[in-house]
Amino acid sequence: FIPKAYTAETRPLEIIFLDVGQGDGAVLITPERDDSERIIVIDAGISHNMFDFLRKRFRPYKKDMQFHAAVITHPDEDHYHGCKSIFGTPKFGFDTIYHNGLVERPVSGTFDKLGGLTKEADDDRSYLGDLAIGKARIEQLFGPGVDIGKFVFPAVMRMALENPNIKDFAMLSTEHGTKEDGRTWMPGFAPSDAVDYSIEVMGPVAEFDVAGKPRLRKIGSYGETKNGHSVLLRLHFGKFKVLFGGDLNEKAEKFLLTHYSGRSRFPRAGTDAYDEMVEKAAKRFRADIMKVCHHGSEKVTDAFIEAVHPAAFVISSGDEEGHVHPRPDLLGRLGRLGRGATPVILSTELQRSTRERENEKLIMDTIGRILKLHETPKDSLRDRIIEDISKLGQSNVTVYGTIYLKTDGERLITAFRIETSSETKKWFTFEYVQDEEGELTLVS
């Protein structure tokens, strides 16, 4: 039995920051109890983890497996490749696949993959103008008549086009969405849509050429540009806000901060202009929880963290040591710049539990059987070796580092599973409330 004090009359809004290994993957579940519930998948990592999670979590009560939307924040494989198995399974459907307008074509190179760069006479900047705004452009680029070769992103888009239960494709940006009160909202999630929550689109920031055609600014190298134009979402629900930071980098954050503060240049730290910029940008970016940019890379600005100023950070990263994510120096900066005396830092990689070593006895037994097979070959012995090797090849993960967030708009809880044999103490939780002055307080 569950004590009544631990139950609620209303269902909370839920966000699951899935442990997808190296990459990003989150699932947002709206609080409705009936068929009006909406499920949004925001990136899907690089592995099968998102596919497995969706199948096991929703199949028991959602037989059609039709979800509201998938958001591919930008075309990096550790954000979209997990979509391949999902889109390629017709049992999974999405009303809309959203993206940032930058889709990699089946060609070699860098910016050529995104349609090439353009310039105008009185502007020394370069822009990406061939944006995939709607479904028709996706069909032109990745439809059945196009040779997509062995390119990965085009293969994922082709699978989505061939899935009869995926209905539409659309770009999300500050100019592509529902415009209300000088802001842009995800379609169906604007303040006027008469629900208790809303999702604001903070990026990418689309600009217009002289002909009024939307474009995205080149803000660095190829990687910096496509990462820096990640779809940025800010969820509003009751007293709380959650920011999904994509794969932003220093150059992108400086661009966004100057844009949202109305400045033409990024001021020097320690000046009045710098403080004014952060204060003004904070009115648009401030959030209580932040999905940290770029898996905990150190290549982010203090100014952006100060503008968001969250009480809790969520980092999605994996065990690919070459990335060194999350960076130790970044963790120190988050602790210094977060809200309150003890900002909470949650990491899918750090919260994961793994076995120190595989089954040593099984390894030695298998080696012995291999030696016997060499001496006296038998099909039964061969089959036993194959079975043992399959066991040794199983996941080394004891507890995945998935991070859960639930809020009813008045209270907010973040939690993760802990490695324990207890049937009742399986979770480590942090609970937040806001006081009468609107300040966030950690209660546990």
Short mmCIF file of C-alpha atoms in Angstrom, two decimals:
data_model
loop_
_atom_site.label_atom_id
_atom_site.label_comp_id
_atom_site.label_asym_id
_atom_site.label_seq_id
_atom_site.Cartn_x
_atom_site.Cartn_y
_atom_site.Cartn_z
CA PHE A 1 0.00 0.00 0.00
CA ILE A 2 1.02 3.65 -0.57
CA PRO A 3 0.23 6.16 2.20
CA LYS A 4 -2.38 8.63 0.99
CA ALA A 5 -0.08 11.52 1.94
CA TYR A 6 2.24 10.37 -0.86
CA THR A 7 -0.46 10.54 -3.52
CA ALA A 8 -1.83 13.50 -5.48
CA GLU A 9 -5.20 14.37 -6.98
CA THR A 10 -3.58 15.66 -10.16
CA ARG A 11 -1.05 14.01 -12.42
CA PRO A 12 2.34 15.79 -12.63
CA LEU A 13 4.14 16.79 -15.77
CA GLU A 14 7.10 14.49 -16.27
CA ILE A 15 10.46 14.77 -18.02
CA ILE A 16 12.78 11.78 -18.34
CA PHE A 17 16.39 12.59 -19.21
CA LEU A 18 17.25 9.17 -20.53
CA ASP A 19 20.66 7.58 -20.12
CA VAL A 20 21.47 7.13 -23.81
CA GLY A 21 25.22 6.90 -23.35
CA GLN A 22 27.08 9.55 -25.33
CA GLY A 23 24.41 11.94 -26.55
CA ASP A 24 21.10 13.52 -25.60
CA GLY A 25 17.67 11.98 -25.23
CA ALA A 26 14.68 13.19 -23.24
CA VAL A 27 10.96 12.43 -23.09
CA LEU A 28 8.37 15.00 -22.00
CA ILE A 29 4.97 13.69 -20.87
CA THR A 30 2.20 16.22 -20.31
CA PRO A 31 -0.04 15.86 -17.22
CA GLU A 32 -3.40 14.97 -18.79
CA ARG A 33 -4.93 11.68 -17.66
CA ASP A 34 -6.83 10.90 -20.87
CA ASP A 35 -6.14 10.74 -24.61
CA SER A 36 -5.14 14.41 -24.62
CA GLU A 37 -1.82 13.43 -23.00
CA ARG A 38 1.03 14.50 -25.30
CA ILE A 39 4.42 12.82 -25.46
CA ILE A 40 7.42 14.59 -26.99
CA VAL A 41 10.76 12.90 -27.65
CA ILE A 42 13.59 15.46 -27.63
CA ASP A 43 16.59 13.81 -29.32
CA ALA A 44 17.21 10.06 -29.09
CA GLY A 45 20.93 9.56 -28.52
CA ILE A 46 23.02 7.27 -30.69
CA SER A 47 22.03 3.83 -29.41
CA HIS A 48 18.85 1.73 -29.00
CA ASN A 49 18.18 3.00 -25.47
CA MET A 50 15.43 5.42 -26.49
CA PHE A 51 13.71 2.78 -28.64
CA ASP A 52 13.77 0.29 -25.76
CA PHE A 53 12.52 2.87 -23.26
CA LEU A 54 9.57 4.02 -25.39
CA ARG A 55 8.52 0.44 -26.12
CA LYS A 56 8.65 -0.68 -22.48
CA ARG A 57 7.24 2.48 -20.93
CA PHE A 58 4.27 3.16 -23.21
CA ARG A 59 3.22 -0.14 -24.80
CA PRO A 60 1.28 -1.33 -21.70
CA TYR A 61 -1.30 1.48 -22.07
CA LYS A 62 -0.62 3.10 -25.46
CA LYS A 63 -1.30 0.37 -27.97
CA ASP A 64 -1.00 2.55 -31.08
CA MET A 65 2.38 4.06 -29.98
CA GLN A 66 1.46 7.34 -31.71
CA PHE A 67 3.32 10.22 -30.09
CA HIS A 68 2.79 13.95 -30.43
CA ALA A 69 6.23 14.97 -31.67
CA ALA A 70 9.91 14.17 -32.04
CA VAL A 71 12.40 17.03 -31.86
CA ILE A 72 15.82 16.59 -33.49
CA THR A 73 17.63 19.57 -32.00
CA HIS A 74 20.41 19.49 -34.63
CA PRO A 75 21.99 17.00 -37.05
CA ASP A 76 24.67 15.46 -34.82
CA GLU A 77 24.65 11.66 -34.74
CA ASP A 78 24.66 11.45 -30.93
CA HIS A 79 21.33 13.30 -30.99
CA TYR A 80 19.50 11.74 -33.96
CA HIS A 81 20.90 8.25 -34.67
CA GLY A 82 18.71 6.64 -32.01
CA CYS A 83 15.74 7.80 -34.12
CA LYS A 84 16.70 5.33 -36.84
CA SER A 85 15.26 2.28 -35.09
CA ILE A 86 12.24 4.30 -33.90
CA PHE A 87 11.32 5.82 -37.27
CA GLY A 88 12.09 2.51 -38.99
CA THR A 89 9.45 0.70 -36.91
CA PRO A 90 5.94 1.46 -38.26
CA LYS A 91 4.41 0.74 -34.84
CA PHE A 92 5.95 4.05 -33.73
CA GLY A 93 4.33 7.19 -35.08
CA PHE A 94 4.68 10.96 -34.61
CA ASP A 95 2.28 13.71 -35.56
CA THR A 96 5.27 15.96 -36.35
CA ILE A 97 9.04 15.69 -36.53
CA TYR A 98 10.57 19.05 -35.64
CA HIS A 99 14.15 20.10 -36.44
CA ASN A 100 16.25 23.26 -36.66
CA GLY A 101 16.02 23.63 -40.43
CA LEU A 102 19.60 22.42 -40.97
CA VAL A 103 19.42 18.96 -42.51
CA GLU A 104 22.49 17.19 -43.84
CA ARG A 105 22.17 16.30 -47.51
CA PRO A 106 23.73 13.13 -49.00
CA VAL A 107 26.88 14.92 -50.18
CA SER A 108 30.45 15.17 -48.92
CA GLY A 109 31.96 18.27 -47.33
CA THR A 110 30.83 20.57 -44.58
CA PHE A 111 28.57 23.55 -45.27
CA ASP A 112 27.65 22.02 -48.64
CA LYS A 113 25.77 19.41 -46.62
CA LEU A 114 23.50 22.19 -45.36
CA GLY A 115 22.87 23.78 -48.75
CA GLY A 116 25.90 26.09 -48.87
CA LEU A 117 26.67 29.57 -47.58
CA THR A 118 25.49 32.89 -49.01
CA LYS A 119 26.43 36.55 -48.54
CA GLU A 120 24.89 39.91 -49.32
CA ALA A 121 26.63 43.01 -50.62
CA ASP A 122 26.56 45.16 -47.46
CA ASP A 123 26.99 42.31 -44.97
CA ASP A 124 30.33 40.61 -44.30
CA ARG A 125 28.61 37.70 -42.53
CA SER A 126 27.76 34.36 -44.16
CA TYR A 127 24.39 32.66 -43.86
CA LEU A 128 22.67 29.34 -44.46
CA GLY A 129 19.58 30.11 -46.50
CA ASP A 130 18.45 26.77 -47.90
CA LEU A 131 16.45 25.73 -44.84
CA ALA A 132 14.16 22.70 -44.79
CA ILE A 133 11.09 24.49 -43.48
CA GLY A 134 8.34 21.96 -44.28
CA LYS A 135 7.65 18.40 -45.35
CA ALA A 136 7.83 19.18 -49.06
CA ARG A 137 11.51 20.14 -48.78
CA ILE A 138 12.29 17.01 -46.75
CA GLU A 139 10.69 14.92 -49.50
CA GLN A 140 12.75 16.72 -52.18
CA LEU A 141 16.00 16.11 -50.32
CA PHE A 142 15.46 12.57 -49.01
CA GLY A 143 12.55 11.07 -50.95
CA PRO A 144 12.59 7.78 -52.89
CA GLY A 145 14.03 9.35 -56.04
CA VAL A 146 17.17 10.59 -54.28
CA ASP A 147 20.36 8.54 -54.04
CA ILE A 148 21.23 8.85 -50.34
CA GLY A 149 24.20 6.47 -50.53
CA LYS A 150 25.53 5.47 -47.13
CA PHE A 151 25.00 8.84 -45.47
CA VAL A 152 23.52 8.44 -42.00
CA PHE A 153 21.26 11.48 -41.52
CA PRO A 154 19.61 11.05 -44.95
CA ALA A 155 18.95 7.39 -44.07
CA VAL A 156 17.15 8.44 -40.89
CA MET A 157 15.03 10.96 -42.83
CA ARG A 158 14.23 8.37 -45.50
CA MET A 159 12.98 5.97 -42.82
CA ALA A 160 10.80 8.73 -41.37
CA LEU A 161 9.33 9.49 -44.80
CA GLU A 162 8.56 5.80 -45.37
CA ASN A 163 6.85 5.40 -42.01
CA PRO A 164 3.08 5.81 -42.67
CA ASN A 165 2.47 6.91 -39.07
CA ILE A 166 4.81 9.92 -39.26
CA LYS A 167 2.56 12.66 -40.54
CA ASP A 168 4.52 15.89 -40.87
CA PHE A 169 7.92 17.60 -40.71
CA ALA A 170 8.52 21.20 -39.64
CA MET A 171 11.30 23.59 -38.73
CA LEU A 172 11.32 25.16 -35.26
CA SER A 173 12.97 28.54 -34.73
CA THR A 174 12.21 31.98 -33.39
CA GLU A 175 10.40 32.60 -36.70
CA HIS A 176 8.88 29.14 -37.16
CA GLY A 177 6.24 28.34 -34.59
CA THR A 178 3.28 30.10 -33.01
CA LYS A 179 3.97 33.83 -32.58
CA GLU A 180 2.31 35.47 -29.58
CA ASP A 181 3.19 38.58 -27.57
CA GLY A 182 6.55 39.00 -29.27
CA ARG A 183 7.64 35.43 -28.52
CA THR A 184 7.57 32.11 -30.37
CA TRP A 185 6.01 28.94 -29.02
CA MET A 186 5.96 25.33 -30.09
CA PRO A 187 2.71 24.80 -32.04
CA GLY A 188 0.00 23.64 -29.66
CA PHE A 189 1.97 24.83 -26.62
CA ALA A 190 1.40 28.60 -26.70
CA PRO A 191 -0.21 30.48 -23.79
CA SER A 192 -3.41 30.82 -25.83
CA ASP A 193 -3.74 27.04 -26.18
CA ALA A 194 -5.56 26.90 -22.84
CA VAL A 195 -3.37 24.37 -21.01
CA ASP A 196 -1.41 24.88 -17.80
CA TYR A 197 1.97 24.60 -19.49
CA SER A 198 3.70 26.14 -22.50
CA ILE A 199 6.91 25.57 -24.47
CA GLU A 200 8.80 28.60 -25.71
CA VAL A 201 11.19 28.33 -28.68
CA MET A 202 14.38 30.26 -27.83
CA GLY A 203 16.52 29.12 -30.73
CA PRO A 204 17.67 28.87 -33.37
CA VAL A 205 17.36 32.60 -34.03
CA ALA A 206 16.27 32.99 -37.64
CA GLU A 207 17.05 36.21 -39.52
CA PHE A 208 15.84 37.44 -42.91
CA ASP A 209 17.60 38.38 -46.12
CA VAL A 210 16.65 41.39 -48.26
CA ALA A 211 13.96 39.33 -49.97
CA GLY A 212 12.39 38.38 -46.63
CA LYS A 213 13.61 34.77 -46.78
CA PRO A 214 14.59 33.17 -43.44
CA ARG A 215 18.19 32.15 -42.85
CA LEU A 216 20.58 31.14 -40.06
CA ARG A 217 23.86 32.89 -39.42
CA LYS A 218 27.24 31.15 -39.73
CA ILE A 219 28.60 31.45 -36.20
CA GLY A 220 31.90 29.59 -36.50
CA SER A 221 33.09 26.31 -37.97
CA TYR A 222 30.70 23.77 -39.45
CA GLY A 223 30.32 21.96 -36.13
CA GLU A 224 29.99 25.17 -34.14
CA THR A 225 27.30 26.45 -36.49
CA LYS A 226 25.04 23.40 -36.61
CA ASN A 227 25.47 22.83 -32.86
CA GLY A 228 25.03 26.50 -32.06
CA HIS A 229 21.71 26.58 -33.90
CA SER A 230 20.24 23.77 -31.78
CA VAL A 231 16.53 23.91 -31.09
CA LEU A 232 16.32 25.57 -27.66
CA LEU A 233 13.14 25.02 -25.68
CA ARG A 234 12.00 26.57 -22.40
CA LEU A 235 9.13 24.79 -20.67
CA HIS A 236 6.84 26.92 -18.48
CA PHE A 237 4.65 25.12 -15.94
CA GLY A 238 3.23 26.82 -12.86
CA LYS A 239 6.06 28.30 -10.81
CA PHE A 240 8.82 26.46 -12.66
CA LYS A 241 10.77 26.68 -15.91
CA VAL A 242 13.05 24.12 -17.55
CA LEU A 243 15.55 25.01 -20.29
CA PHE A 244 16.75 22.45 -22.84
CA GLY A 245 20.17 23.77 -23.89
CA GLY A 246 21.00 21.61 -26.92
CA ASP A 247 24.67 21.67 -27.95
CA LEU A 248 25.37 25.38 -27.58
CA ASN A 249 28.97 26.59 -27.57
CA GLU A 250 30.74 29.83 -26.66
CA LYS A 251 30.16 31.55 -30.01
CA ALA A 252 26.50 30.58 -30.11
CA GLU A 253 25.89 31.72 -26.54
CA LYS A 254 27.50 35.09 -27.20
CA PHE A 255 25.29 35.51 -30.26
CA LEU A 256 22.16 34.59 -28.30
CA LEU A 257 23.01 36.83 -25.34
CA THR A 258 23.63 39.87 -27.54
CA HIS A 259 20.50 39.13 -29.57
CA TYR A 260 18.19 38.84 -26.56
CA SER A 261 19.71 41.86 -24.83
CA GLY A 262 19.59 44.05 -27.95
CA ARG A 263 23.36 44.57 -28.17
CA SER A 264 25.56 44.57 -31.25
CA ARG A 265 28.70 43.34 -29.45
CA PHE A 266 29.52 41.06 -26.53
CA PRO A 267 30.89 43.26 -23.70
CA ARG A 268 33.92 42.50 -21.57
CA ALA A 269 33.31 40.62 -18.30
CA GLY A 270 33.31 42.82 -15.22
CA THR A 271 31.90 45.88 -16.96
CA ASP A 272 28.52 47.52 -16.38
CA ALA A 273 27.59 46.63 -19.97
CA TYR A 274 28.25 42.94 -19.25
CA ASP A 275 26.07 42.97 -16.15
CA GLU A 276 23.30 44.78 -18.02
CA MET A 277 23.45 42.22 -20.83
CA VAL A 278 23.15 39.28 -18.43
CA GLU A 279 20.31 40.94 -16.53
CA LYS A 280 18.34 41.62 -19.69
CA ALA A 281 18.96 38.18 -21.21
CA ALA A 282 17.93 36.58 -17.92
CA LYS A 283 14.38 37.83 -18.47
CA ARG A 284 14.17 35.43 -21.41
CA PHE A 285 16.45 32.56 -20.35
CA ARG A 286 15.97 32.26 -16.57
CA ALA A 287 15.03 28.70 -15.60
CA ASP A 288 14.95 26.57 -12.48
CA ILE A 289 16.31 23.43 -14.18
CA MET A 290 18.76 23.44 -17.08
CA LYS A 291 19.70 20.60 -19.40
CA VAL A 292 23.36 21.57 -19.68
CA CYS A 293 24.69 22.48 -23.12
CA HIS A 294 26.82 20.02 -25.08
CA HIS A 295 27.08 17.16 -22.56
CA GLY A 296 29.12 19.13 -20.05
CA SER A 297 31.68 20.64 -22.43
CA GLU A 298 33.76 23.46 -20.99
CA LYS A 299 33.25 25.52 -24.17
CA VAL A 300 30.38 27.57 -22.78
CA THR A 301 30.23 31.06 -21.29
CA ASP A 302 29.79 32.07 -17.66
CA ALA A 303 27.43 34.76 -18.91
CA PHE A 304 24.94 32.25 -20.31
CA ILE A 305 24.97 30.16 -17.12
CA GLU A 306 24.45 33.37 -15.14
CA ALA A 307 21.50 34.34 -17.34
CA VAL A 308 19.82 30.95 -16.87
CA HIS A 309 20.91 30.74 -13.20
CA PRO A 310 19.29 27.35 -12.46
CA ALA A 311 19.11 25.63 -9.09
CA ALA A 312 19.70 22.23 -10.70
CA PHE A 313 21.68 21.14 -13.76
CA VAL A 314 21.13 17.95 -15.78
CA ILE A 315 24.07 16.68 -17.84
CA SER A 316 23.58 14.01 -20.50
CA SER A 317 26.84 12.29 -21.40
CA GLY A 318 28.41 8.85 -21.90
CA ASP A 319 31.56 6.84 -21.41
CA GLU A 320 33.44 7.88 -24.56
CA GLU A 321 36.53 9.10 -22.76
CA GLY A 322 37.86 11.06 -25.74
CA HIS A 323 35.16 13.67 -25.10
CA VAL A 324 36.04 14.06 -21.38
CA HIS A 325 32.41 14.89 -20.63
CA PRO A 326 31.39 16.22 -18.25
CA ARG A 327 34.51 18.35 -17.90
CA PRO A 328 35.71 18.64 -14.28
CA ASP A 329 36.31 22.37 -14.67
CA LEU A 330 32.79 22.82 -16.04
CA LEU A 331 31.35 21.10 -12.96
CA GLY A 332 33.17 23.62 -10.79
CA ARG A 333 31.76 26.51 -12.81
CA LEU A 334 28.23 25.15 -12.53
CA GLY A 335 28.55 24.88 -8.76
CA ARG A 336 29.89 28.43 -8.56
CA LEU A 337 27.34 30.00 -10.91
CA GLY A 338 24.20 28.02 -10.05
CA ARG A 339 21.42 29.35 -7.87
CA GLY A 340 21.62 29.07 -4.11
CA ALA A 341 24.33 27.86 -1.77
CA THR A 342 24.20 24.24 -3.01
CA PRO A 343 23.25 23.93 -6.70
CA VAL A 344 22.50 20.33 -7.64
CA ILE A 345 24.40 18.75 -10.53
CA LEU A 346 22.87 15.57 -11.95
CA SER A 347 24.65 13.56 -14.64
CA THR A 348 23.42 10.50 -16.52
CA GLU A 349 27.02 9.28 -16.72
CA LEU A 350 27.90 9.90 -13.07
CA GLN A 351 24.59 8.50 -11.80
CA ARG A 352 25.03 5.25 -13.76
CA SER A 353 26.20 2.16 -11.83
CA THR A 354 28.27 -0.55 -13.51
CA ARG A 355 29.87 -3.80 -12.42
CA GLU A 356 33.56 -3.53 -11.65
CA ARG A 357 34.29 -6.67 -13.64
CA GLU A 358 32.53 -9.39 -15.60
CA ASN A 359 31.87 -12.90 -14.28
CA GLU A 360 35.43 -14.09 -13.70
CA LYS A 361 34.43 -17.74 -13.14
CA LEU A 362 32.42 -17.82 -16.37
CA ILE A 363 35.38 -16.38 -18.28
CA MET A 364 37.74 -19.10 -16.98
CA ASP A 365 35.17 -21.86 -17.60
CA THR A 366 34.64 -20.64 -21.18
CA ILE A 367 38.38 -20.61 -21.86
CA GLY A 368 38.54 -24.21 -20.60
CA ARG A 369 35.69 -25.26 -22.90
CA ILE A 370 37.39 -23.60 -25.88
CA LEU A 371 40.52 -25.66 -25.18
CA LYS A 372 38.45 -28.85 -24.94
CA LEU A 373 36.70 -28.00 -28.22
CA HIS A 374 40.10 -27.89 -29.90
CA GLU A 375 40.87 -31.39 -28.60
CA THR A 376 37.47 -33.08 -29.07
CA PRO A 377 35.04 -31.06 -31.25
CA LYS A 378 31.39 -31.47 -30.21
CA ASP A 379 28.32 -29.49 -31.30
CA SER A 380 26.96 -29.40 -27.76
CA LEU A 381 30.21 -27.95 -26.43
CA ARG A 382 30.30 -25.40 -29.24
CA ASP A 383 26.73 -24.34 -28.43
CA ARG A 384 27.59 -23.99 -24.74
CA ILE A 385 30.56 -21.73 -25.60
CA ILE A 386 28.34 -19.53 -27.79
CA GLU A 387 25.80 -19.28 -24.96
CA ASP A 388 28.48 -18.31 -22.43
CA ILE A 389 29.99 -15.69 -24.74
CA SER A 390 26.52 -14.19 -25.23
CA LYS A 391 26.18 -13.89 -21.45
CA LEU A 392 29.56 -12.19 -21.22
CA GLY A 393 28.50 -9.79 -23.94
CA GLN A 394 25.51 -8.54 -21.97
CA SER A 395 25.39 -4.98 -20.66
CA ASN A 396 27.71 -4.16 -17.79
CA VAL A 397 25.21 -1.59 -16.47
CA THR A 398 23.60 -2.36 -13.12
CA VAL A 399 21.55 0.85 -12.85
CA TYR A 400 21.15 3.33 -15.70
CA GLY A 401 21.75 6.98 -14.88
CA THR A 402 18.39 8.19 -16.17
CA ILE A 403 17.20 11.34 -14.38
CA TYR A 404 13.51 11.93 -13.70
CA LEU A 405 11.79 15.26 -13.17
CA LYS A 406 8.18 15.63 -12.02
CA THR A 407 6.27 18.80 -11.19
CA ASP A 408 2.68 19.83 -10.56
CA GLY A 409 3.62 23.49 -10.96
CA GLU A 410 3.82 24.02 -7.19
CA ARG A 411 6.45 21.46 -6.25
CA LEU A 412 9.25 19.97 -8.32
CA ILE A 413 11.18 16.75 -7.73
CA THR A 414 14.27 15.41 -9.49
CA ALA A 415 15.28 11.82 -8.88
CA PHE A 416 17.50 8.98 -10.01
CA ARG A 417 17.67 5.27 -9.26
CA ILE A 418 20.28 4.03 -6.80
CA GLU A 419 22.00 0.66 -6.73
CA THR A 420 20.28 -1.16 -3.87
CA SER A 421 18.61 -4.45 -3.06
CA SER A 422 15.89 -2.68 -1.07
CA GLU A 423 12.35 -2.94 -2.42
CA THR A 424 11.34 0.43 -0.94
CA LYS A 425 14.43 2.67 -1.04
CA LYS A 426 15.21 2.67 -4.75
CA TRP A 427 15.34 6.43 -5.41
CA PHE A 428 17.48 9.40 -4.47
CA THR A 429 15.40 12.58 -4.70
CA PHE A 430 15.65 16.35 -4.46
CA GLU A 431 12.49 18.38 -3.86
CA TYR A 432 12.10 22.10 -4.58
CA VAL A 433 9.44 24.64 -3.63
CA GLN A 434 9.15 28.37 -4.17
CA ASP A 435 8.68 30.69 -1.21
CA GLU A 436 6.34 33.69 -1.11
CA GLU A 437 8.96 35.88 -2.78
CA GLY A 438 9.42 33.42 -5.64
CA GLU A 439 12.81 32.13 -4.49
CA LEU A 440 13.53 28.46 -5.10
CA THR A 441 14.25 26.39 -1.99
CA LEU A 442 15.67 22.87 -1.80
CA VAL A 443 13.67 20.99 0.82
CA SER A 444 15.34 17.60 0.58
#
